[in-house]
Coordinates of C-alpha atoms in Angstrom, one line a residue:
M1 CA 67.8 85.7 125.9
D2 CA 70.8 85.1 128.3
L3 CA 74.0 85.1 126.3
T4 CA 75.1 82.3 127.3
Q5 CA 71.9 80.2 125.9
L6 CA 72.3 82.0 122.9
I7 CA 76.2 81.2 122.4
H8 CA 74.6 77.3 123.2
D9 CA 71.5 78.0 120.8
C10 CA 74.2 79.2 118.3
K11 CA 76.9 76.1 118.9
N12 CA 73.3 73.8 117.3
H13 CA 73.2 76.0 114.5
N14 CA 69.8 77.8 115.4
K15 CA 69.9 80.2 112.8
K16 CA 67.6 82.2 115.1
A17 CA 69.9 82.7 117.8
Q18 CA 73.4 83.4 115.1
E19 CA 71.2 86.1 113.1
Q20 CA 70.8 87.4 116.8
L21 CA 74.2 87.5 117.5
Y22 CA 74.8 88.7 114.8
R23 CA 72.8 91.8 114.7
L24 CA 74.1 92.1 118.7
Y25 CA 77.9 91.9 117.7
A26 CA 78.0 92.8 114.2
P27 CA 78.6 96.9 114.4
K28 CA 81.0 96.5 117.1
L29 CA 83.1 94.1 114.6
F30 CA 82.0 96.5 112.3
S31 CA 84.4 99.3 113.6
V32 CA 87.2 95.9 113.6
C33 CA 86.6 95.5 110.0
L34 CA 87.1 98.7 109.0
K35 CA 90.0 99.4 111.1
Y36 CA 92.1 97.0 109.1
S37 CA 90.3 96.8 106.3
R38 CA 91.5 98.8 102.4
N39 CA 87.6 100.9 102.5
Y40 CA 84.2 100.2 103.7
V41 CA 82.7 97.7 101.1
E42 CA 85.5 95.4 102.3
A43 CA 84.8 96.0 106.1
Q44 CA 81.4 95.0 104.7
D45 CA 82.4 91.8 103.0
N46 CA 84.9 91.5 106.4
L47 CA 82.1 91.3 107.9
Q48 CA 80.2 89.1 106.7
D49 CA 83.1 86.6 105.8
G50 CA 84.0 86.5 109.0
F51 CA 81.1 85.6 111.2
L52 CA 80.9 82.5 108.6
I53 CA 83.9 82.1 110.3
I54 CA 82.9 82.9 113.7
F55 CA 79.3 80.0 113.2
N56 CA 82.1 77.4 112.3
K57 CA 84.2 77.8 115.3
I58 CA 82.0 78.6 118.0
E59 CA 82.2 75.5 119.6
Q60 CA 86.0 76.4 119.9
Y61 CA 84.2 79.3 122.6
A62 CA 84.6 78.1 126.2
F63 CA 83.1 80.6 128.6
K64 CA 86.8 81.7 129.2
G65 CA 87.3 84.8 129.1
S66 CA 84.8 87.6 127.2
L67 CA 82.5 86.9 124.3
D68 CA 83.2 90.5 123.2
G69 CA 87.0 89.4 123.1
W70 CA 86.8 85.9 121.4
L71 CA 84.7 87.4 119.0
K72 CA 87.3 90.3 118.0
R73 CA 90.1 88.4 118.0
V74 CA 88.3 85.8 115.5
M75 CA 87.6 88.8 113.3
I76 CA 91.2 90.3 113.4
N77 CA 92.7 86.9 113.0
H78 CA 89.9 86.0 110.1
V79 CA 91.1 90.0 108.2
L80 CA 94.6 89.7 108.9
Q81 CA 94.9 85.9 107.4
Q82 CA 94.1 87.2 103.9
Y83 CA 97.4 89.6 104.1
R84 CA 99.7 87.0 105.8
N85 CA 100.9 85.4 102.6
Q86 CA 101.0 88.4 100.5
T87 CA 104.3 89.0 99.6
F88 CA 103.7 93.0 99.9
L89 CA 104.7 92.2 103.7
S90 CA 107.6 91.4 103.2
L91 CA 110.6 94.3 103.8
V92 CA 113.8 94.5 102.5
N93 CA 115.4 97.1 104.6
E94 CA 114.9 96.9 107.8
N95 CA 116.4 100.1 109.3
I96 CA 114.1 101.3 111.4
A97 CA 113.2 105.1 111.9
E98 CA 113.8 107.0 114.8
E99 CA 110.1 106.7 116.9
V100 CA 107.8 109.5 115.7
E101 CA 106.0 111.3 117.6
I102 CA 102.3 113.0 116.3
E103 CA 100.5 115.7 118.1
I104 CA 96.8 115.8 117.5
D105 CA 94.9 119.0 118.5
N106 CA 91.4 117.5 118.7
D107 CA 89.8 120.4 117.9
D108 CA 91.4 120.7 114.4
I109 CA 91.4 117.2 113.1
S110 CA 88.8 114.9 113.1
M111 CA 88.4 111.2 113.5
D112 CA 86.4 110.9 110.5
F113 CA 90.3 112.6 109.0
L114 CA 92.2 110.3 110.9
L115 CA 90.1 107.3 110.7
K116 CA 90.5 107.9 106.0
I117 CA 94.5 109.0 106.2
I118 CA 94.9 105.2 108.5
Q119 CA 92.9 103.6 105.8
E120 CA 94.2 105.1 103.3
L121 CA 98.3 103.4 104.5
P122 CA 99.6 100.8 102.2
D123 CA 98.4 97.4 103.7
R124 CA 101.6 97.2 105.7
Y125 CA 101.6 100.0 108.0
R126 CA 97.8 100.2 108.0
L127 CA 97.7 96.5 109.7
V128 CA 100.9 96.6 112.0
F129 CA 99.9 100.5 113.1
N130 CA 95.8 99.4 113.7
L131 CA 97.5 96.1 116.1
Y132 CA 99.9 97.9 117.6
V133 CA 98.6 101.6 118.2
I134 CA 95.0 100.1 118.4
D135 CA 94.5 97.2 119.6
G136 CA 97.9 97.2 121.7
F137 CA 99.6 93.9 120.3
S138 CA 103.4 93.8 121.1
H139 CA 105.7 93.2 117.8
A140 CA 106.3 89.9 118.5
E141 CA 102.7 89.2 118.6
I142 CA 102.6 91.3 115.1
A143 CA 105.1 89.7 114.0
Q144 CA 103.3 86.0 114.7
M145 CA 100.3 87.1 113.3
L146 CA 101.3 88.2 110.4
N147 CA 104.4 86.1 109.6
I148 CA 106.8 88.6 109.4
N149 CA 110.0 89.3 111.7
I150 CA 109.9 91.8 114.7
G151 CA 112.5 94.6 113.2
T152 CA 109.6 94.5 110.3
S153 CA 107.0 95.4 112.9
K154 CA 108.6 97.9 114.5
S155 CA 109.8 99.5 110.9
N156 CA 106.6 99.4 109.4
L157 CA 105.1 101.1 112.5
A158 CA 107.5 104.1 111.8
R159 CA 106.6 104.3 108.5
A160 CA 103.1 104.2 109.4
R161 CA 103.9 106.4 112.1
M162 CA 106.0 109.2 109.0
I163 CA 103.1 109.0 106.7
L164 CA 100.7 109.4 109.2
K165 CA 102.5 112.6 110.6
D166 CA 103.4 114.3 107.3
K167 CA 99.6 113.9 106.1
I168 CA 98.3 115.6 109.1
E169 CA 100.9 118.3 109.1
L170 CA 100.0 119.0 105.5
Y171 CA 95.8 119.4 106.4
K172 CA 97.1 121.7 109.0
N173 CA 98.9 123.6 106.9
E174 CA 96.2 124.0 104.4
E175 CA 94.9 127.3 103.5
P176 CA 91.3 127.5 104.6
K177 CA 89.2 127.9 101.6
I178 CA 86.8 131.6 101.7
L179 CA 83.4 130.2 100.0
P180 CA 81.6 133.0 97.9
S181 CA 79.4 135.0 99.8
A182 CA 75.5 134.4 99.3
K183 CA 73.6 138.5 97.8

């Protein structure tokens, strides 16, 4: 089935078309949910809830820009909406630390480890880090999306980078564990 027809069918609330759209985009959108969620289970919940929103809002898609981009934006907004009004996004002190550079040697650090330590960040740091570093939003856009000010966004990013840098350095400096040999 042609993608345009699939979208039209979804706009007409065709359940088979909705299922097909879900199967087509769920893996890609799950990775988006995983980036912004605290853990795997929360990401699964966000994916399901996000698709319900997509099906309710699909009539707003006007075939301008890519469907991929529209779906991703809806999903990100859904996940962020859950954090917007929570007080953990406020920051008392906005002194911005100097830009922290994180050097990663691809041979030393796995993507699974990176994803794990990013998910372990406090919510406010994880959200800002992913929006800025992974998805390329500006601090002004992030501030608007999270209902915080630009200085808070910059400060949260600096703190997230510092935490990640410390965890990576700790990981790199751990002594390799020697396994007993089988005799």
